[in-house]
Short mmCIF file of C-alpha atoms and ligand atoms in Angstrom, two decimals:
data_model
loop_
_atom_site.label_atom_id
_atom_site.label_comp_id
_atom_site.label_asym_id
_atom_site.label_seq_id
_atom_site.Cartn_x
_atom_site.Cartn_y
_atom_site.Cartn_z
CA UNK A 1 16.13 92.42 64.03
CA UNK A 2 15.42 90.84 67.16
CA UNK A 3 12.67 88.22 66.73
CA UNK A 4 9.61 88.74 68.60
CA UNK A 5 9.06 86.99 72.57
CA UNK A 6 6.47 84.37 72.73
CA UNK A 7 4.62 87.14 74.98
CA UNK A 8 4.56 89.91 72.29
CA UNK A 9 3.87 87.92 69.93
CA UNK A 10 0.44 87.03 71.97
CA UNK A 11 -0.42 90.39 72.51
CA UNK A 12 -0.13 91.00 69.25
CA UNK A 13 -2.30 88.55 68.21
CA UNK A 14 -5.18 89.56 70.55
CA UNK A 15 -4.74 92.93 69.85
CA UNK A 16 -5.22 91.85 65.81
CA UNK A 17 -8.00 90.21 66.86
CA UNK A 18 -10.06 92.32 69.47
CA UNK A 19 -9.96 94.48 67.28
CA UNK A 20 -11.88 92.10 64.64
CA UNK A 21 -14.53 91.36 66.98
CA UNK A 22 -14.67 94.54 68.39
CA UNK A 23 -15.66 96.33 65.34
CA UNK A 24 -18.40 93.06 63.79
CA UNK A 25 -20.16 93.94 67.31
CA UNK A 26 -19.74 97.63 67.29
CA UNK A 27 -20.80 98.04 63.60
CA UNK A 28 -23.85 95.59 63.63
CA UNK A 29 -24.81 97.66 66.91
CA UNK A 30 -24.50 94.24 69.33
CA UNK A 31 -23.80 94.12 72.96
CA UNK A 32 -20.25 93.83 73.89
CA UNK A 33 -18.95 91.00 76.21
CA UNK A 34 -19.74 91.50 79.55
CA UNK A 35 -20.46 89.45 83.13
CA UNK A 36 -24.04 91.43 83.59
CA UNK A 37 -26.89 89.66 83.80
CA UNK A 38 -28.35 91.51 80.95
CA UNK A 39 -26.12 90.34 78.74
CA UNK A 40 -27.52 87.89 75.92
CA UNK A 41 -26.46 84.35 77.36
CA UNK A 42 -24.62 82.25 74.23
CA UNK A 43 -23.79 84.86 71.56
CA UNK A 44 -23.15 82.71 67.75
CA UNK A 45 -20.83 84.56 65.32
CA UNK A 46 -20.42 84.75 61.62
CA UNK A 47 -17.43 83.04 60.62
CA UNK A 48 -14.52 85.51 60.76
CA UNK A 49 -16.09 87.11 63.84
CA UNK A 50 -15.48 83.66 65.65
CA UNK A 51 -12.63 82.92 64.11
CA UNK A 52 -11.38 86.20 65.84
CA UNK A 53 -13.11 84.94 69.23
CA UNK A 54 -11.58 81.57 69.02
CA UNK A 55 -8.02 83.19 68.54
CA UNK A 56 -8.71 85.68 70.98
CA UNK A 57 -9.76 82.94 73.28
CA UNK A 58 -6.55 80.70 72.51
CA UNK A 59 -4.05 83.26 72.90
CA UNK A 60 -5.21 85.03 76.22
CA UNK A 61 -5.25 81.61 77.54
CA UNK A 62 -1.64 81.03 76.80
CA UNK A 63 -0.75 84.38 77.68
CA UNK A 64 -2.12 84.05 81.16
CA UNK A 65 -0.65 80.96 81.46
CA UNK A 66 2.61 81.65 80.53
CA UNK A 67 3.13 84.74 82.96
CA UNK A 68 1.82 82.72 85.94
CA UNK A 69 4.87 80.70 85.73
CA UNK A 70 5.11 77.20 86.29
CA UNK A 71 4.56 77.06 89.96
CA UNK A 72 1.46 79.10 89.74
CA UNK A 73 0.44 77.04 87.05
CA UNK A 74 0.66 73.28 88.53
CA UNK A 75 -0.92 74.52 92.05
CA UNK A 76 -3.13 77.17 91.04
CA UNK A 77 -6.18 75.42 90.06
CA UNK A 78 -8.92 75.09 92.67
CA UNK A 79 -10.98 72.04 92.81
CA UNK A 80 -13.82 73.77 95.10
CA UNK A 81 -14.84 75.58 92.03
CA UNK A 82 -16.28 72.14 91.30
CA UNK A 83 -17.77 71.79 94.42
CA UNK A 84 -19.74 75.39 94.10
CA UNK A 85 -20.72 74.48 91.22
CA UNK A 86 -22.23 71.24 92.51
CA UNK A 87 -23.99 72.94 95.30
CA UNK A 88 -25.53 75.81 93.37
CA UNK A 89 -27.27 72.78 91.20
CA UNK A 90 -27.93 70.93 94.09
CA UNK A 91 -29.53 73.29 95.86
CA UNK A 92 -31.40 75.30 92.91
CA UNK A 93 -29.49 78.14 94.13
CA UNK A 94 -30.05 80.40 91.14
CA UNK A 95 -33.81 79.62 91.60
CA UNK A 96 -33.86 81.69 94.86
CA UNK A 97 -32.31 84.91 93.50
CA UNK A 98 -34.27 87.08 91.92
CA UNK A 99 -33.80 87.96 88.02
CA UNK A 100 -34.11 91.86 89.21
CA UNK A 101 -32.20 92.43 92.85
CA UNK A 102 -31.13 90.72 95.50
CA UNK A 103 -31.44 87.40 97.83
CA UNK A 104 -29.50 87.72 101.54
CA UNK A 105 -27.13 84.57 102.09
CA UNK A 106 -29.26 84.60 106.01
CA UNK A 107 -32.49 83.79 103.46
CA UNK A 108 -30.63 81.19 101.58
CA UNK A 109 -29.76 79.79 104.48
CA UNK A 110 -33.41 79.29 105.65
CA UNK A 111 -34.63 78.00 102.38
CA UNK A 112 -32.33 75.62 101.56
CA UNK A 113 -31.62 74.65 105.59
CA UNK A 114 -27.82 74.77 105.12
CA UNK A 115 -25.37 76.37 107.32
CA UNK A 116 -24.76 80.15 106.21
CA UNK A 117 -21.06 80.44 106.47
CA UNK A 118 -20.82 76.98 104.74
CA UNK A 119 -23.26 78.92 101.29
CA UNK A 120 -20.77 82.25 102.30
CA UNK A 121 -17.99 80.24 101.49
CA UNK A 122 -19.35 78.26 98.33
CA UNK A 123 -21.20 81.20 96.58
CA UNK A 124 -18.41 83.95 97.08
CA UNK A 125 -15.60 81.01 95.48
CA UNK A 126 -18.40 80.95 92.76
CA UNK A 127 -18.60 84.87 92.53
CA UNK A 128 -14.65 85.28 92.18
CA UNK A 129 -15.61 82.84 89.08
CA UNK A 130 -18.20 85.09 87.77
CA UNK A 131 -21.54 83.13 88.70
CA UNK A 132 -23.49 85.45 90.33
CA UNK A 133 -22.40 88.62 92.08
CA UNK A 134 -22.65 90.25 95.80
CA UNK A 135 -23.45 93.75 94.74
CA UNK A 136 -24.24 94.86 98.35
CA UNK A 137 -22.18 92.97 101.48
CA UNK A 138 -24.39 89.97 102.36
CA UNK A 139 -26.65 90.62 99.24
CA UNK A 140 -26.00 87.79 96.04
CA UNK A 141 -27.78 89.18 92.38
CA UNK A 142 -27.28 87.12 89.16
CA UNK A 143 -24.22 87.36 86.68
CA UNK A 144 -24.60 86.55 83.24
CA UNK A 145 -23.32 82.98 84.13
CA UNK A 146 -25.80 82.40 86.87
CA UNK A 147 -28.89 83.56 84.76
CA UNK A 148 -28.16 80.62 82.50
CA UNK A 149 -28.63 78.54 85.58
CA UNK A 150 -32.23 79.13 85.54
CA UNK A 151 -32.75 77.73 81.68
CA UNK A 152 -34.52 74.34 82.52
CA UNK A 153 -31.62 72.33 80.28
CA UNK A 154 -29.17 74.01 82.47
CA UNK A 155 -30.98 72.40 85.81
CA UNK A 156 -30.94 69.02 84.59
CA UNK A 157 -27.54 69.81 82.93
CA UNK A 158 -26.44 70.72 86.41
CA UNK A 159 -28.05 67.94 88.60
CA UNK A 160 -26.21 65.37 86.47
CA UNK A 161 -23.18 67.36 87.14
CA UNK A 162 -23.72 67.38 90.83
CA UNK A 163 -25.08 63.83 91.18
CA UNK A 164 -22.77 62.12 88.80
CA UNK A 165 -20.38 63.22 86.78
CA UNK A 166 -19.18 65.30 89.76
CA UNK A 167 -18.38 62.76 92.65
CA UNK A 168 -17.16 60.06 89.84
CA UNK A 169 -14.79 62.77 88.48
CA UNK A 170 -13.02 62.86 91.90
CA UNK A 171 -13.53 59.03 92.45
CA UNK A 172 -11.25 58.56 89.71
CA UNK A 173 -8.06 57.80 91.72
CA UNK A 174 -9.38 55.83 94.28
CA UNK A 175 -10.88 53.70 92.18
CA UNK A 176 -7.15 53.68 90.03
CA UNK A 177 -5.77 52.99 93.35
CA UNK A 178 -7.69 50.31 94.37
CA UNK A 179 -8.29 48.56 90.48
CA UNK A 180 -4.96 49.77 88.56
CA UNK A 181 -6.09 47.21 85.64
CA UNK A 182 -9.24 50.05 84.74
CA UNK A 183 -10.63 47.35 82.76
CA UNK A 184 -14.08 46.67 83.99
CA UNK A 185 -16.95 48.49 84.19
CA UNK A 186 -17.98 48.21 87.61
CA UNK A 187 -14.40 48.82 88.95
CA UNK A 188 -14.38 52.50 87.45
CA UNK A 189 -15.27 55.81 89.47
CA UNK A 190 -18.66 55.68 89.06
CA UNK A 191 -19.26 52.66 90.32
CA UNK A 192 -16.61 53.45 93.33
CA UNK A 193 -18.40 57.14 94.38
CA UNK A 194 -22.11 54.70 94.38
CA UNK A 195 -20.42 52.41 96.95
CA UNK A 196 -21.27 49.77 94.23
CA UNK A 197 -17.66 48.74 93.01
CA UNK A 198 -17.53 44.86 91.35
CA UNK A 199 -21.65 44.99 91.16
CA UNK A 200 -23.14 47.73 89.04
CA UNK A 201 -21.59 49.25 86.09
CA UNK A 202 -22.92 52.89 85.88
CA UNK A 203 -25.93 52.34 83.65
CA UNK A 204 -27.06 49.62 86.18
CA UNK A 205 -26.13 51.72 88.93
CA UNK A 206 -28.50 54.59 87.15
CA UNK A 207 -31.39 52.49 87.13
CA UNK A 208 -32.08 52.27 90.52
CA UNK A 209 -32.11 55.89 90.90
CA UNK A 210 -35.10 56.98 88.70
CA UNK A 211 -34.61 61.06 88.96
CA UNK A 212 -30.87 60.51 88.48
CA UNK A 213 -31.51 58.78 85.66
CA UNK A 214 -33.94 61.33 84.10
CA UNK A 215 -31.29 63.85 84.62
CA UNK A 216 -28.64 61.68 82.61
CA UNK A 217 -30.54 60.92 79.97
CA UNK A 218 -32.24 64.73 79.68
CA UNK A 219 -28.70 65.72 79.69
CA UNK A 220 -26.97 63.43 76.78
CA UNK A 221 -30.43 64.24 74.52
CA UNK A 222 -30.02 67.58 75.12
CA UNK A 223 -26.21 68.03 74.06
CA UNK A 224 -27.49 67.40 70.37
CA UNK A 225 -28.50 70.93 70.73
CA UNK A 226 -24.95 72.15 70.82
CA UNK A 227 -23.41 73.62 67.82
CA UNK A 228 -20.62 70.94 67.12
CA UNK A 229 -22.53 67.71 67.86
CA UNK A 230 -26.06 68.67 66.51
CA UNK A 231 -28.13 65.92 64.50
CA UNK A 232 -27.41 67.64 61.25
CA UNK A 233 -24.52 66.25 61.47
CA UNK A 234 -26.18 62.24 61.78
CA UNK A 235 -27.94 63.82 58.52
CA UNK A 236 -24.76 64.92 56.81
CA UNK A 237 -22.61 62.17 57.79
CA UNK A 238 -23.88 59.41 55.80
CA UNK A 239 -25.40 58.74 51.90
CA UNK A 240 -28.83 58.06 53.49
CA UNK A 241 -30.35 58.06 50.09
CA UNK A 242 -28.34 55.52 48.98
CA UNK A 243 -30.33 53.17 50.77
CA UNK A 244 -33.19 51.87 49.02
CA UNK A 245 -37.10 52.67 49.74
CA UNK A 246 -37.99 50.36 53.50
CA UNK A 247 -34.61 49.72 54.20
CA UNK A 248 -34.10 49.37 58.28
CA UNK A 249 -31.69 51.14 59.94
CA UNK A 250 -31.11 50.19 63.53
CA UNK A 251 -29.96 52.84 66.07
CA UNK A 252 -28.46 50.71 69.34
CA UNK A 253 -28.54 52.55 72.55
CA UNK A 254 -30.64 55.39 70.58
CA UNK A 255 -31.17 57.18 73.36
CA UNK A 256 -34.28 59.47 73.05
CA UNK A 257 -34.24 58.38 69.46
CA UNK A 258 -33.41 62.19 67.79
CA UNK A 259 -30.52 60.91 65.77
CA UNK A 260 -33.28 58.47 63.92
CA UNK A 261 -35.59 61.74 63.86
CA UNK A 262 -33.29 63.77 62.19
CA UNK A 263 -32.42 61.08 59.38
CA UNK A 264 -35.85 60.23 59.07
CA UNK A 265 -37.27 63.62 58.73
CA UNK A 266 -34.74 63.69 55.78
CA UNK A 267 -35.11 60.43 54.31
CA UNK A 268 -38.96 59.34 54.43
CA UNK A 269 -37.96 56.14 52.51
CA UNK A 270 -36.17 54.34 55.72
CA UNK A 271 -37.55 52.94 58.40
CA UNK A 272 -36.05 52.95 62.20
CA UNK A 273 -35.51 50.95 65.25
CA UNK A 274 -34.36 52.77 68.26
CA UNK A 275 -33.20 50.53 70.50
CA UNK A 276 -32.49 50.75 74.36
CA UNK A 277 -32.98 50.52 78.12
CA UNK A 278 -36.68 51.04 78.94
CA UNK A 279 -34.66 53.45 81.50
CA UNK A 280 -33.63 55.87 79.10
CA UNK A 281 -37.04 55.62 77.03
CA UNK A 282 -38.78 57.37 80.05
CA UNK A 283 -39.69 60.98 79.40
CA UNK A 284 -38.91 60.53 75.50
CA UNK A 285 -40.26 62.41 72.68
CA UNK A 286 -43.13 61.29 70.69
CA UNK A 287 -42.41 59.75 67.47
CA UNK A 288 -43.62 62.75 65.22
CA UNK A 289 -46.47 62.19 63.01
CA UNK A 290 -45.46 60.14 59.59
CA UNK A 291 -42.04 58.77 61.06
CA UNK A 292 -41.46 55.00 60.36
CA UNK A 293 -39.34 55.02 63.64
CA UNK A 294 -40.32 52.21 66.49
CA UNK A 295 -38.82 52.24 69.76
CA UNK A 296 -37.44 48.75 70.84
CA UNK A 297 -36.27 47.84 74.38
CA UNK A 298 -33.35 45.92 73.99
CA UNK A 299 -30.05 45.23 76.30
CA UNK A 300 -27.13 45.59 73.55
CA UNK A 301 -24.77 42.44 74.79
CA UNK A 302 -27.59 40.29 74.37
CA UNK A 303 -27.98 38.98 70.05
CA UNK A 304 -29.55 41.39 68.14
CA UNK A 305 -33.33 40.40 67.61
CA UNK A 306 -34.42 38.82 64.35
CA UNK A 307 -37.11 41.45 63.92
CA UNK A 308 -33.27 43.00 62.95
CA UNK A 309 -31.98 40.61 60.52
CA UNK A 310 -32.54 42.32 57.67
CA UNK A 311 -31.32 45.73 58.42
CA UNK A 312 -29.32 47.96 56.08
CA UNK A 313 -27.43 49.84 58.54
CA UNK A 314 -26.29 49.57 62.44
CA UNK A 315 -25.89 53.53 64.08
CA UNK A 316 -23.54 53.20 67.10
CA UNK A 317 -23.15 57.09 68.76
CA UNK A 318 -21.91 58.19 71.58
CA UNK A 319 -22.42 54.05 72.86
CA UNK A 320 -18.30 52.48 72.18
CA UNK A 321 -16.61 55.50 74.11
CA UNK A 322 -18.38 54.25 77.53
CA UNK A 323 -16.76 50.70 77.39
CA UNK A 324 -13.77 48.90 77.81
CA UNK A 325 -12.48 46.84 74.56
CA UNK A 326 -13.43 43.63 75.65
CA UNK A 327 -16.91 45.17 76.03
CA UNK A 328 -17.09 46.81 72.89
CA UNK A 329 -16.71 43.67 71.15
CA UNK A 330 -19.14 42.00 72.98
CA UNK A 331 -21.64 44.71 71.40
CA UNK A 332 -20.70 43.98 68.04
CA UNK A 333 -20.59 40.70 67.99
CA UNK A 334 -23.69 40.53 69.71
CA UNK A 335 -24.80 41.75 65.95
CA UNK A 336 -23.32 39.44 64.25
CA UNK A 337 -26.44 37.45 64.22
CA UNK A 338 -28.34 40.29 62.61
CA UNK A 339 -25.57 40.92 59.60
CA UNK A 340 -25.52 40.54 56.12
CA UNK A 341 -22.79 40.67 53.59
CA UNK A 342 -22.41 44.43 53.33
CA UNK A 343 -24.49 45.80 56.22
CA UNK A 344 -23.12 49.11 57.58
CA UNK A 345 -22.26 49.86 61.13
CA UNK A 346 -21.42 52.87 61.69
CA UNK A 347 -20.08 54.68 64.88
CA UNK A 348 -20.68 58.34 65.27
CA UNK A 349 -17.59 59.53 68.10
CA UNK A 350 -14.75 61.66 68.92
CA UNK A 351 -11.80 60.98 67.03
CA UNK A 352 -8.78 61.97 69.47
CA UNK A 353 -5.86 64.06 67.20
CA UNK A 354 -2.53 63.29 67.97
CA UNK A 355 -1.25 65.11 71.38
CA UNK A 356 -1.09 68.63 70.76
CA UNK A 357 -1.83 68.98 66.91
CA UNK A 358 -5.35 71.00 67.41
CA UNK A 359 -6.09 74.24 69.65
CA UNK A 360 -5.77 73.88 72.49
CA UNK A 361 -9.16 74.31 73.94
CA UNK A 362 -10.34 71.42 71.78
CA UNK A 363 -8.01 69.11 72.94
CA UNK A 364 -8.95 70.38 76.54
CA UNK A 365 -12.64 69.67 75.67
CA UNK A 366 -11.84 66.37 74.02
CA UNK A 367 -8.99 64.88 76.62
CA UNK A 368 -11.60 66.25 79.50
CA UNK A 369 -14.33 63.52 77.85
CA UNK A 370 -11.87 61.02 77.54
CA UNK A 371 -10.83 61.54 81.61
CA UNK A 372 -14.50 61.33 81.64
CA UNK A 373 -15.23 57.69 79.55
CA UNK A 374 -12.51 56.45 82.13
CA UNK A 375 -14.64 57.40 85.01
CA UNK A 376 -17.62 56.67 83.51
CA UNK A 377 -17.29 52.92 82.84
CA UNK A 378 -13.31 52.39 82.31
CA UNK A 379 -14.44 53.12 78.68
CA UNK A 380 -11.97 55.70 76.38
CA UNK A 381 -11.86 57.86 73.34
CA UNK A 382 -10.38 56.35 70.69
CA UNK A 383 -7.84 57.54 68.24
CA UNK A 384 -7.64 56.67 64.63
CA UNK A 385 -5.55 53.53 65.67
CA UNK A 386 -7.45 51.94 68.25
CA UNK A 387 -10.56 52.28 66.37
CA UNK A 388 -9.26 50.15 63.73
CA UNK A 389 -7.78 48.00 65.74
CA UNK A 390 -11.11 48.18 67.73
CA UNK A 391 -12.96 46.48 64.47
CA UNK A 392 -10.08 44.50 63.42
CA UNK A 393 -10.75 42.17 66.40
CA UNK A 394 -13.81 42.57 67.42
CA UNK A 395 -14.91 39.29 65.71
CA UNK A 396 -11.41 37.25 66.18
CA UNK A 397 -11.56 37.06 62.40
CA UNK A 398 -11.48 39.92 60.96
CA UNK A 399 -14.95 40.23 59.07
CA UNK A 400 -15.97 43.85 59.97
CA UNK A 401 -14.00 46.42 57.28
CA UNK A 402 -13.29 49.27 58.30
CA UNK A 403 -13.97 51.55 54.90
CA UNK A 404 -13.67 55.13 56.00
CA UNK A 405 -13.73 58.02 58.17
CA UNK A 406 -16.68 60.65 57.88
CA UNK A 407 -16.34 64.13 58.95
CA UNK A 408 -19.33 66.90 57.79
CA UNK A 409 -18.40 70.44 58.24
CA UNK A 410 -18.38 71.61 61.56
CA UNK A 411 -19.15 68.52 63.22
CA UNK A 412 -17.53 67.41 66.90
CA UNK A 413 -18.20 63.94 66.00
CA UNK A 414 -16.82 61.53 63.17
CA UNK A 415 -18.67 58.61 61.30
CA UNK A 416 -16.67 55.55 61.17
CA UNK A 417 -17.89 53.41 58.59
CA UNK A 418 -17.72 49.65 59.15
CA UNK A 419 -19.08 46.97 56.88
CA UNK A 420 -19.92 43.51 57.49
CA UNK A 421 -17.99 41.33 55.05
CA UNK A 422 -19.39 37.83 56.26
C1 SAM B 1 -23.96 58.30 75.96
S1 SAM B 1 -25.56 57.67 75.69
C2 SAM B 1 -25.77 57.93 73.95
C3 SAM B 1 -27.21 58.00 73.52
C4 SAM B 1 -27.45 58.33 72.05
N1 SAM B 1 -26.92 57.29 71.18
C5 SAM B 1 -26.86 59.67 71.69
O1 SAM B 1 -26.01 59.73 70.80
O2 SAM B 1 -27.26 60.67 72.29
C6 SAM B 1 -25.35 55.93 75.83
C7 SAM B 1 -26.65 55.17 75.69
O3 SAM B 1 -26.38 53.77 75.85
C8 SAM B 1 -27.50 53.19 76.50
N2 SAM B 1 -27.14 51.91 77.11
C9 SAM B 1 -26.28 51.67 78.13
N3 SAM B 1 -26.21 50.35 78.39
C10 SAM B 1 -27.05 49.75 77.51
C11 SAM B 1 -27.38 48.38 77.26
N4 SAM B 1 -26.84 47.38 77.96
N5 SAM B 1 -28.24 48.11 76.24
C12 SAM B 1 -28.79 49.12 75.50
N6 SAM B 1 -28.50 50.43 75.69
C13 SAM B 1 -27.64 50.73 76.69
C14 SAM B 1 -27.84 54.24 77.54
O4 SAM B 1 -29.14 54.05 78.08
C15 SAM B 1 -27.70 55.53 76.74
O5 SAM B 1 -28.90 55.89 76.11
#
């Protein structure tokens, strides 16, 4: 029997599983996928129902991409997508269409100032992507895509985007060409697109630009909202209770301090220190009523304060993937003052697969962020190697242990556990 194409065997597998999701939404009476505007914005699926979406999703990628052939494939992708997507942000495009009916690109034009062919050009690229649609000539109405524009996480989501991550995103070989090393901070994109290349790293860059900032900031708080890299998961990783009553734990570059919310909402007993740039403290959350968590400006290359001597545990997330090696050391031993025999430190990241060896979506999602550490601050993702070679010498002598690797269920992120062996 002649085995099955690569093609067939595709279809086959969407058909298998269309047919899955189909009938979860059809018999639990839910709306079907669709671009309309009415349609509910981030649908969340039992497990075999998005186990079928996920496959569905994997395999109609491949599919497409294997009948557009290898030429289509290598020049077919459009960078100006980027671009519209930029402007619409910018410009709080989606704010001037209506939920019900229509805006004319002539009004757009007069609200926002810009040139009308120039928004002709950007919004109908968009609308052959599916944001927003131009139901009569000259007329643009929302699409399910562009509704979600208007969710207030979505702006500040978006300004980033255009502001930042944007322009550094296509800074990224310039700043390559002109500092091949991509060792320091303030040689990478960022600091290349802010016309600030060997004197601001991007976090110093950011705080001279206070809204840009805010926007940041918002924007990295808000992804703990996402399914795969919620705070449970800072919950979940780690034997919290194992810690006895008033033990400190020390969260460095906290951020809006809702990983030390989440534990100590959990575990009463411990007490917190968020530290960070007064920057990023702007616009935070109060400390909710009965939480033992202080919030502690503090620049994390400079020694740990004494006030943190005596701390059980050091929570790194998200900070190690923005930095170079050399600079990652520098923020641990910059604890070193602060540890004990058998203090934790532990680093809540991605932890990069080898090439190939998860869907490929996720490794799209994951290599993307790592693109994205490089422009960033010439910082990386790390695989299971270079972490532990990462702790291995980041004292010269070897006196942080690397003990394990921490995944919870359904968790983006790892926990690498470190301790201190003085
Ligand atoms: C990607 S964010 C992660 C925030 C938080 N840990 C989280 O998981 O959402 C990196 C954080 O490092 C902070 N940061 C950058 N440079 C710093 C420095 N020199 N000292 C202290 N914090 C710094 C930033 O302000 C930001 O809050």
């Amino acid at each position: 029997m002649a085995t099955k194409s690569r093609i067939a065997e595709l279809s086959a597998i969407i058909s298998t599983n269309t047919a899955i999701l189909d009938d979860y939404l059809t018999s639990n009476n839910l709306p079907h996928p669709s671009f309309d505007a009415a349609t509910s914005p981030s649908p969340r699926y039992p497990p075999d129902a998005e186990a079928a979406r996920v496959a569905i999703e994997e395999a109609t990628a491949e599919l497409n991409e294997l009948v557009q052939g290898p030429g289509r494939l290598l020049m077919g992708s459009q960078p100006a997508i980027f671009a519209a997507k930029a402007f619409i942000s910018k410009f709080d495009i989606a704010s001037f269409v209506p939920a019900e009916g229509t805006v004319s690109y002539a009004s757009l034009a007069s609200k926002t100032r810009i040139n009308q062919g120039a928004i002709e050009a950007l919004l109908r690229h968009a609308i052959a992507h599916r944001i927003f649609i131009e139901p009569t000539y000259g007329h643009v109405a929302h699409s399910a895509a562009s509704k979600l524009l208007l969710n207030p996480q979505a702006v500040l989501a978006g300004k980033a985007f255009a502001d930042d991550f944007f322009p550094m995103t296509a800074s990224i070989v310039p700043a390559l060409a002109t500092y091949p090393h991509a060792d320091e901070p303030t040689q990478a994109a960022a600091a290349v697109a802010n016309g600030v290349a060997n004197q601001k790293s991007f976090y110093d860059m950011l705080a001279d630009h206070p809204e840009r900032s805010k926007h940041f900031h918002e924007t990295v708080a808000m992804a703990g909202t996402f399914p795969g890299l919620s705070w449970k998961y800072v919950v979940a990783g780690f034997d919290w209770i194992s810690l006895p009553p008033g033990s400190l734990c020390v969260d460095v570059g906290g951020g809006h301090g809702e990983a030390a919310f989440a534990v100590a909402k959990e575990f009463p007993h411990l007490k917190w220190v968020v530290q960070d740039t007064s920057k990023s403290f702007e616009n935070r959350p109060q400390v909710p009523d009965g939480m033992q968590v202080e919030f502690v400006e503090h620049d994390f290359f400079q020694p740990s304060p004494e006030t943190t001597n005596n701390a059980a545990v050091f929570f790194l997330r998200w900070i190690l993937h923005n930095w170079p090696d050399q600079y990652c050391h520098r923020i641990w031993r910059a604890l070193i003052p602060s540890l004990r025999t058998g203090t934790k430190i532990l680093v809540m990241e991605e932890l990069l697969p080898m090439p190939g060896s998860v869907p490929n979506a996720f490794e799209r999602g994951l290599r993307s962020m790592d693109v994205g550490m490089v422009a960033l601050g010439n910082g990386r993702e790390r695989d299971m190697e270079q972490w532990k070679r990462l702790f291995a010498e980041a004292d010269g002598e070897g006196r942080f242990n690397f003990d394990a690797v921490l995944k919870p269920e359904g968790s983006q992120l790892v926990i690498l556990q470190v301790t201190w062996k003085g």
